[in-house]
Amino acid sequence: MIDTRRPLDATAVSLMVLLTGLWGFQQVAIKLTAPDVSLVMQAAIRSGIATGLVLLWAQARRIALFSRDGTFWPGVVAGLLFGGEFIFIYAGLAHTAASRMVVFIYLCPPLTALGLHFFVPGERLRAGQWFGVLLSFCGLVLAFGEGFISAQGATALGDAFGIVAAALWAATTVLIRATGLARITATKTLFYQLSVSALMLLAASLAMGERGVVALTPLAVASLAYQGVIVAFASYLAWFWLLTRYLAARLAVFSFLAPLFGVLFGVAILGEPLTPWFAAAALLVGAGIVLVNLRR
């Protein structure tokens, strides 16, 4: 089958900026809700809410979710990878600083580009585009470097968990592009990931001895609704729709914007400090994105 995925246009760029903004704000929503709902349980509830919405969406749009099309096992694996990513992120945060975790998680775009290079020939990047990926990653390191360097205590285990999470995230994207999942609807792909990860994350939360739902305050309800409806349902549906139409490696580099948006929202809402290197970091990330998406 001929691959019709294309370079990014104005629609894709605008949508990716919006999506990364939504993902960045989710970092603040998770922090605000942590006293009331433990971290992995938040992820489980989010996936559960979104799974229900995907079922309703599929019914309204008459999208077949349970037809036999040879994607069951790739879909299950995608869900396990998706759930595993969040388990390693949240477990790792108990052993390393959040700033270090961010840097290691966002090894994902380079790992994604590398995986696509070997498994999806149409996604191979040129040397200048690889430089763009590296430039964006350097910008992220610059933004979070102060906390990365000043972290106290033994962080090796948490750092390793961050690298594993990045690899799982990258593997999810490569799996979707390199298997039959690339040929099905974005709705069905999302259903696989959400339904499997909801069960996996719930089991992980119980196994880890988390407190679970401590109190359903208005803030906690609003945060969980945002994470489930806006992020896990609407934004991920848009993300998978983009993956069916545009080159994944060029989309992935935009994810470097998400932690930068997270910093800005943290400053505005939580009163967190802003590193003096943030502006330079944002410029590096932006320049890298431009280089990756330059036409031949």
mmCIF file of C-alpha atoms in Angstrom:
data_model
loop_
_atom_site.group_PDB
_atom_site.id
_atom_site.type_symbol
_atom_site.label_atom_id
_atom_site.label_comp_id
_atom_site.label_asym_id
_atom_site.label_seq_id
_atom_site.Cartn_x
_atom_site.Cartn_y
_atom_site.Cartn_z
ATOM 1 C CA MET A 1 0.000 0.000 0.000
ATOM 2 C CA ILE A 2 1.313 3.458 -0.927
ATOM 3 C CA ASP A 3 2.004 5.663 2.109
ATOM 4 C CA THR A 4 0.153 8.945 1.602
ATOM 5 C CA ARG A 5 1.412 10.644 4.750
ATOM 6 C CA ARG A 6 2.823 14.054 4.017
ATOM 7 C CA PRO A 7 4.948 16.816 5.555
ATOM 8 C CA LEU A 8 3.257 19.167 7.989
ATOM 9 C CA ASP A 9 1.066 22.006 6.725
ATOM 10 C CA ALA A 10 -0.446 24.987 8.569
ATOM 11 C CA THR A 11 -3.305 22.868 9.920
ATOM 12 C CA ALA A 12 -0.967 20.273 11.400
ATOM 13 C CA VAL A 13 1.378 22.879 12.890
ATOM 14 C CA SER A 14 -1.475 24.835 14.486
ATOM 15 C CA LEU A 15 -3.031 21.682 15.891
ATOM 16 C CA MET A 16 0.287 20.439 17.303
ATOM 17 C CA VAL A 17 0.907 23.754 19.083
ATOM 18 C CA LEU A 18 -2.592 23.537 20.583
ATOM 19 C CA LEU A 19 -2.102 19.913 21.626
ATOM 20 C CA THR A 20 1.264 20.517 23.269
ATOM 21 C CA GLY A 21 -0.274 23.445 25.150
ATOM 22 C CA LEU A 22 -3.016 21.140 26.451
ATOM 23 C CA TRP A 23 -0.434 18.513 27.427
ATOM 24 C CA GLY A 24 1.689 21.140 29.161
ATOM 25 C CA PHE A 25 -1.270 22.352 31.227
ATOM 26 C CA GLN A 26 -1.941 18.750 32.229
ATOM 27 C CA GLN A 27 1.307 18.842 34.225
ATOM 28 C CA VAL A 28 -0.210 21.594 36.367
ATOM 29 C CA ALA A 29 -3.543 19.756 36.656
ATOM 30 C CA ILE A 30 -1.764 16.621 37.903
ATOM 31 C CA LYS A 31 0.188 18.579 40.526
ATOM 32 C CA LEU A 32 -2.939 20.358 41.764
ATOM 33 C CA THR A 33 -4.805 17.063 42.163
ATOM 34 C CA ALA A 34 -1.994 15.021 43.763
ATOM 35 C CA PRO A 35 -3.094 15.704 47.395
ATOM 36 C CA ASP A 36 -6.586 14.374 46.611
ATOM 37 C CA VAL A 37 -5.894 11.587 44.083
ATOM 38 C CA SER A 38 -2.614 9.666 43.838
ATOM 39 C CA LEU A 39 -0.648 9.898 40.619
ATOM 40 C CA VAL A 40 -1.092 6.499 38.965
ATOM 41 C CA MET A 41 -4.738 6.434 40.050
ATOM 42 C CA GLN A 42 -5.180 9.785 38.275
ATOM 43 C CA ALA A 43 -3.853 8.202 35.091
ATOM 44 C CA ALA A 44 -6.152 5.176 35.518
ATOM 45 C CA ILE A 45 -9.239 7.340 36.053
ATOM 46 C CA ARG A 46 -8.255 9.532 33.108
ATOM 47 C CA SER A 47 -7.974 6.520 30.806
ATOM 48 C CA GLY A 48 -11.243 5.100 32.141
ATOM 49 C CA ILE A 49 -13.162 8.323 31.488
ATOM 50 C CA ALA A 50 -11.707 8.612 28.003
ATOM 51 C CA THR A 51 -12.475 4.960 27.188
ATOM 52 C CA GLY A 52 -16.156 5.586 27.907
ATOM 53 C CA LEU A 53 -16.124 8.687 25.724
ATOM 54 C CA VAL A 54 -14.454 6.827 22.862
ATOM 55 C CA LEU A 55 -17.188 4.171 23.024
ATOM 56 C CA LEU A 56 -19.880 6.872 22.835
ATOM 57 C CA TRP A 57 -18.031 8.659 20.014
ATOM 58 C CA ALA A 58 -17.663 5.436 18.017
ATOM 59 C CA GLN A 59 -21.339 4.622 18.450
ATOM 60 C CA ALA A 60 -22.404 8.101 17.357
ATOM 61 C CA ARG A 61 -20.084 8.001 14.330
ATOM 62 C CA ARG A 62 -20.834 4.343 13.563
ATOM 63 C CA ILE A 63 -17.173 3.397 13.827
ATOM 64 C CA ALA A 64 -16.584 -0.336 14.277
ATOM 65 C CA LEU A 65 -14.316 -0.979 17.257
ATOM 66 C CA PHE A 66 -14.666 -4.747 17.527
ATOM 67 C CA SER A 67 -14.415 -5.887 13.912
ATOM 68 C CA ARG A 68 -11.702 -8.421 13.069
ATOM 69 C CA ASP A 69 -9.009 -6.632 11.101
ATOM 70 C CA GLY A 70 -5.805 -8.229 12.371
ATOM 71 C CA THR A 71 -4.960 -5.373 14.756
ATOM 72 C CA PHE A 72 -6.013 -6.926 18.074
ATOM 73 C CA TRP A 73 -2.579 -7.969 19.295
ATOM 74 C CA PRO A 74 -0.720 -4.866 18.038
ATOM 75 C CA GLY A 75 -3.472 -2.849 19.735
ATOM 76 C CA VAL A 76 -3.054 -4.692 23.031
ATOM 77 C CA VAL A 77 0.715 -4.189 22.886
ATOM 78 C CA ALA A 78 0.191 -0.472 22.170
ATOM 79 C CA GLY A 79 -2.024 -0.245 25.246
ATOM 80 C CA LEU A 80 0.551 -2.021 27.406
ATOM 81 C CA LEU A 81 3.309 0.290 26.168
ATOM 82 C CA PHE A 82 1.114 3.330 26.813
ATOM 83 C CA GLY A 83 0.250 2.225 30.341
ATOM 84 C CA GLY A 84 3.817 1.182 31.094
ATOM 85 C CA GLU A 85 5.085 4.612 30.114
ATOM 86 C CA PHE A 86 3.050 6.307 32.845
ATOM 87 C CA ILE A 87 3.878 3.668 35.453
ATOM 88 C CA PHE A 88 7.593 4.236 34.925
ATOM 89 C CA ILE A 89 7.162 8.021 34.956
ATOM 90 C CA TYR A 90 5.279 8.117 38.240
ATOM 91 C CA ALA A 91 7.369 5.408 39.899
ATOM 92 C CA GLY A 92 10.515 7.197 38.771
ATOM 93 C CA LEU A 93 9.428 10.489 40.317
ATOM 94 C CA ALA A 94 9.829 8.848 43.734
ATOM 95 C CA HIS A 95 13.549 8.410 43.017
ATOM 96 C CA THR A 96 14.578 11.467 40.995
ATOM 97 C CA ALA A 97 13.788 15.159 40.581
ATOM 98 C CA ALA A 98 10.961 16.186 38.276
ATOM 99 C CA SER A 99 13.377 18.300 36.213
ATOM 100 C CA ARG A 100 15.602 15.286 35.586
ATOM 101 C CA MET A 101 12.573 13.165 34.717
ATOM 102 C CA VAL A 102 11.457 15.715 32.099
ATOM 103 C CA VAL A 103 14.846 15.632 30.379
ATOM 104 C CA PHE A 104 14.925 11.833 30.248
ATOM 105 C CA ILE A 105 11.282 11.475 29.128
ATOM 106 C CA TYR A 106 11.904 13.809 26.215
ATOM 107 C CA LEU A 107 14.535 11.524 24.845
ATOM 108 C CA CYS A 108 11.368 10.219 23.174
ATOM 109 C CA PRO A 109 11.475 12.333 19.961
ATOM 110 C CA PRO A 110 15.055 11.267 19.077
ATOM 111 C CA LEU A 111 14.215 7.645 19.939
ATOM 112 C CA THR A 112 11.027 7.869 17.865
ATOM 113 C CA ALA A 113 12.918 9.252 14.876
ATOM 114 C CA LEU A 114 15.513 6.486 15.254
ATOM 115 C CA GLY A 115 12.874 3.750 15.421
ATOM 116 C CA LEU A 116 10.976 5.136 12.443
ATOM 117 C CA HIS A 117 14.245 5.338 10.489
ATOM 118 C CA PHE A 118 14.676 1.563 10.757
ATOM 119 C CA PHE A 119 11.069 0.355 10.631
ATOM 120 C CA VAL A 120 9.262 2.888 8.408
ATOM 121 C CA PRO A 121 11.428 3.814 5.378
ATOM 122 C CA GLY A 122 9.257 6.789 4.409
ATOM 123 C CA GLU A 123 9.994 8.437 7.767
ATOM 124 C CA ARG A 124 13.786 8.663 7.458
ATOM 125 C CA LEU A 125 15.263 12.038 8.387
ATOM 126 C CA ARG A 126 18.079 13.839 6.608
ATOM 127 C CA ALA A 127 21.211 15.013 8.427
ATOM 128 C CA GLY A 128 19.863 18.560 8.817
ATOM 129 C CA GLN A 129 16.655 17.233 10.334
ATOM 130 C CA TRP A 130 18.587 15.106 12.819
ATOM 131 C CA PHE A 131 20.436 18.274 13.804
ATOM 132 C CA GLY A 132 17.050 19.915 14.386
ATOM 133 C CA VAL A 133 15.987 17.104 16.733
ATOM 134 C CA LEU A 134 19.277 17.464 18.637
ATOM 135 C CA LEU A 135 18.878 21.248 18.795
ATOM 136 C CA SER A 136 15.389 20.960 20.282
ATOM 137 C CA PHE A 137 16.593 18.438 22.861
ATOM 138 C CA CYS A 138 19.458 20.763 23.822
ATOM 139 C CA GLY A 139 16.883 23.513 24.317
ATOM 140 C CA LEU A 140 14.954 21.288 26.703
ATOM 141 C CA VAL A 141 18.122 20.448 28.648
ATOM 142 C CA LEU A 142 18.858 24.176 28.893
ATOM 143 C CA ALA A 143 15.367 24.880 30.246
ATOM 144 C CA PHE A 144 15.579 22.203 32.946
ATOM 145 C CA GLY A 145 19.342 21.996 33.358
ATOM 146 C CA GLU A 146 19.555 23.849 36.669
ATOM 147 C CA GLY A 147 17.272 21.393 38.445
ATOM 148 C CA PHE A 148 18.916 18.527 36.589
ATOM 149 C CA ILE A 149 22.375 19.406 37.894
ATOM 150 C CA SER A 150 21.349 20.380 41.431
ATOM 151 C CA ALA A 151 19.291 17.258 42.192
ATOM 152 C CA GLN A 152 20.212 15.790 45.569
ATOM 153 C CA GLY A 153 20.667 12.125 46.483
ATOM 154 C CA ALA A 154 20.846 8.951 44.455
ATOM 155 C CA THR A 155 18.865 9.383 41.254
ATOM 156 C CA ALA A 156 20.105 6.489 39.098
ATOM 157 C CA LEU A 157 16.967 4.359 39.498
ATOM 158 C CA GLY A 158 14.582 7.233 38.789
ATOM 159 C CA ASP A 159 16.691 8.357 35.836
ATOM 160 C CA ALA A 160 16.629 4.827 34.425
ATOM 161 C CA PHE A 161 12.840 4.742 34.804
ATOM 162 C CA GLY A 162 12.660 8.005 32.841
ATOM 163 C CA ILE A 163 14.692 6.512 29.999
ATOM 164 C CA VAL A 164 12.466 3.412 29.969
ATOM 165 C CA ALA A 165 9.365 5.640 29.857
ATOM 166 C CA ALA A 166 10.816 7.532 26.887
ATOM 167 C CA ALA A 167 11.578 4.263 25.097
ATOM 168 C CA LEU A 168 8.029 2.991 25.714
ATOM 169 C CA TRP A 169 6.540 6.245 24.406
ATOM 170 C CA ALA A 170 8.718 6.062 21.286
ATOM 171 C CA ALA A 171 7.915 2.371 20.800
ATOM 172 C CA THR A 172 4.194 3.156 20.901
ATOM 173 C CA THR A 173 4.490 5.648 18.042
ATOM 174 C CA VAL A 174 6.712 3.340 15.979
ATOM 175 C CA LEU A 175 4.344 0.402 16.556
ATOM 176 C CA ILE A 176 1.362 2.434 15.375
ATOM 177 C CA ARG A 177 3.191 3.508 12.210
ATOM 178 C CA ALA A 178 4.803 0.161 11.400
ATOM 179 C CA THR A 179 1.851 -2.225 11.884
ATOM 180 C CA GLY A 180 -1.752 -2.576 10.796
ATOM 181 C CA LEU A 181 -2.674 0.082 13.356
ATOM 182 C CA ALA A 182 -1.563 2.623 10.748
ATOM 183 C CA ARG A 183 -4.465 1.581 8.514
ATOM 184 C CA ILE A 184 -7.348 1.694 10.996
ATOM 185 C CA THR A 185 -9.247 4.690 12.330
ATOM 186 C CA ALA A 186 -7.702 6.955 14.956
ATOM 187 C CA THR A 187 -10.704 6.141 17.158
ATOM 188 C CA LYS A 188 -9.954 2.418 17.236
ATOM 189 C CA THR A 189 -6.247 2.998 17.857
ATOM 190 C CA LEU A 190 -7.093 5.261 20.785
ATOM 191 C CA PHE A 191 -9.605 2.726 22.120
ATOM 192 C CA TYR A 192 -6.911 0.048 22.244
ATOM 193 C CA GLN A 193 -4.547 2.281 24.180
ATOM 194 C CA LEU A 194 -7.057 3.691 26.635
ATOM 195 C CA SER A 195 -8.950 0.509 27.479
ATOM 196 C CA VAL A 196 -5.837 -1.600 28.038
ATOM 197 C CA SER A 197 -3.985 1.132 29.936
ATOM 198 C CA ALA A 198 -6.985 1.869 32.198
ATOM 199 C CA LEU A 199 -6.965 -1.696 33.515
ATOM 200 C CA MET A 200 -3.167 -1.812 33.682
ATOM 201 C CA LEU A 201 -2.849 1.486 35.555
ATOM 202 C CA LEU A 202 -5.592 0.591 38.033
ATOM 203 C CA ALA A 203 -3.828 -2.686 38.828
ATOM 204 C CA ALA A 204 -0.491 -0.865 39.128
ATOM 205 C CA SER A 205 -1.932 1.731 41.517
ATOM 206 C CA LEU A 206 -3.277 -0.999 43.792
ATOM 207 C CA ALA A 207 -0.038 -3.013 43.577
ATOM 208 C CA MET A 208 2.044 0.068 44.446
ATOM 209 C CA GLY A 209 -0.060 0.681 47.555
ATOM 210 C CA GLU A 210 -1.110 4.164 46.498
ATOM 211 C CA ARG A 211 -3.677 6.056 48.565
ATOM 212 C CA GLY A 212 -5.993 6.179 45.565
ATOM 213 C CA VAL A 213 -8.865 8.649 45.754
ATOM 214 C CA VAL A 214 -8.465 10.537 49.037
ATOM 215 C CA ALA A 215 -11.076 13.250 48.424
ATOM 216 C CA LEU A 216 -13.192 14.242 45.428
ATOM 217 C CA THR A 217 -12.927 17.986 45.906
ATOM 218 C CA PRO A 218 -14.304 20.345 43.223
ATOM 219 C CA LEU A 219 -10.714 20.984 42.107
ATOM 220 C CA ALA A 220 -9.991 17.248 41.847
ATOM 221 C CA VAL A 221 -13.179 16.627 39.853
ATOM 222 C CA ALA A 222 -12.381 19.508 37.485
ATOM 223 C CA SER A 223 -8.797 18.289 37.038
ATOM 224 C CA LEU A 224 -9.839 14.686 36.364
ATOM 225 C CA ALA A 225 -12.472 15.905 33.900
ATOM 226 C CA TYR A 226 -9.830 17.966 32.103
ATOM 227 C CA GLN A 227 -7.389 15.048 31.993
ATOM 228 C CA GLY A 228 -10.030 12.553 30.855
ATOM 229 C CA VAL A 229 -12.191 14.594 28.482
ATOM 230 C CA ILE A 230 -9.828 17.197 27.038
ATOM 231 C CA VAL A 231 -6.467 15.418 27.138
ATOM 232 C CA ALA A 232 -6.994 11.653 26.993
ATOM 233 C CA PHE A 233 -10.071 11.769 24.735
ATOM 234 C CA ALA A 234 -10.060 14.883 22.549
ATOM 235 C CA SER A 235 -6.337 15.664 22.286
ATOM 236 C CA TYR A 236 -5.206 12.043 21.870
ATOM 237 C CA LEU A 237 -7.898 11.465 19.240
ATOM 238 C CA ALA A 238 -6.537 14.482 17.363
ATOM 239 C CA TRP A 239 -2.960 13.176 17.813
ATOM 240 C CA PHE A 240 -3.771 9.780 16.320
ATOM 241 C CA TRP A 241 -5.678 11.465 13.508
ATOM 242 C CA LEU A 242 -2.517 13.445 12.735
ATOM 243 C CA LEU A 243 -0.454 10.235 12.769
ATOM 244 C CA THR A 244 -2.679 8.793 10.036
ATOM 245 C CA ARG A 245 -2.112 11.791 7.745
ATOM 246 C CA TYR A 246 1.309 13.310 8.440
ATOM 247 C CA LEU A 247 4.904 12.130 8.889
ATOM 248 C CA ALA A 248 5.276 10.947 12.487
ATOM 249 C CA ALA A 249 8.917 11.979 12.987
ATOM 250 C CA ARG A 250 8.053 15.582 12.104
ATOM 251 C CA LEU A 251 5.079 15.539 14.448
ATOM 252 C CA ALA A 252 7.063 14.009 17.315
ATOM 253 C CA VAL A 253 9.554 16.869 17.514
ATOM 254 C CA PHE A 254 6.703 19.226 18.444
ATOM 255 C CA SER A 255 6.339 17.348 21.727
ATOM 256 C CA PHE A 256 9.379 19.288 22.979
ATOM 257 C CA LEU A 257 6.974 22.227 23.352
ATOM 258 C CA ALA A 258 4.828 20.465 25.973
ATOM 259 C CA PRO A 259 7.236 20.789 28.938
ATOM 260 C CA LEU A 260 7.919 24.417 28.001
ATOM 261 C CA PHE A 261 4.190 25.126 28.104
ATOM 262 C CA GLY A 262 4.139 23.265 31.415
ATOM 263 C CA VAL A 263 6.757 25.635 32.818
ATOM 264 C CA LEU A 264 4.800 28.697 31.681
ATOM 265 C CA PHE A 265 1.554 27.397 33.187
ATOM 266 C CA GLY A 266 3.427 26.505 36.378
ATOM 267 C CA VAL A 267 4.733 30.061 36.635
ATOM 268 C CA ALA A 268 1.310 31.590 35.949
ATOM 269 C CA ILE A 269 -0.814 29.287 38.121
ATOM 270 C CA LEU A 270 1.450 27.713 40.741
ATOM 271 C CA GLY A 271 3.867 30.619 41.170
ATOM 272 C CA GLU A 272 6.854 28.453 40.283
ATOM 273 C CA PRO A 273 10.158 30.197 39.436
ATOM 274 C CA LEU A 274 11.201 30.776 35.824
ATOM 275 C CA THR A 275 14.793 29.940 34.909
ATOM 276 C CA PRO A 276 16.690 32.814 33.262
ATOM 277 C CA TRP A 277 17.620 30.431 30.447
ATOM 278 C CA PHE A 278 14.002 29.759 29.492
ATOM 279 C CA ALA A 279 13.831 32.226 26.570
ATOM 280 C CA ALA A 280 17.013 30.834 25.000
ATOM 281 C CA ALA A 281 15.729 27.304 25.539
ATOM 282 C CA ALA A 282 12.441 28.122 23.805
ATOM 283 C CA LEU A 283 14.327 29.588 20.840
ATOM 284 C CA LEU A 284 16.442 26.436 20.501
ATOM 285 C CA VAL A 285 13.359 24.216 20.621
ATOM 286 C CA GLY A 286 11.611 26.380 18.040
ATOM 287 C CA ALA A 287 14.643 26.429 15.745
ATOM 288 C CA GLY A 288 14.929 22.651 15.971
ATOM 289 C CA ILE A 289 11.270 22.191 15.048
ATOM 290 C CA VAL A 290 11.728 24.453 12.021
ATOM 291 C CA LEU A 291 14.805 22.505 10.864
ATOM 292 C CA VAL A 292 13.031 19.152 11.145
ATOM 293 C CA ASN A 293 10.070 20.407 9.130
ATOM 294 C CA LEU A 294 11.913 22.277 6.375
ATOM 295 C CA ARG A 295 10.953 21.069 2.921
ATOM 296 C CA ARG A 296 13.671 19.672 0.672
#
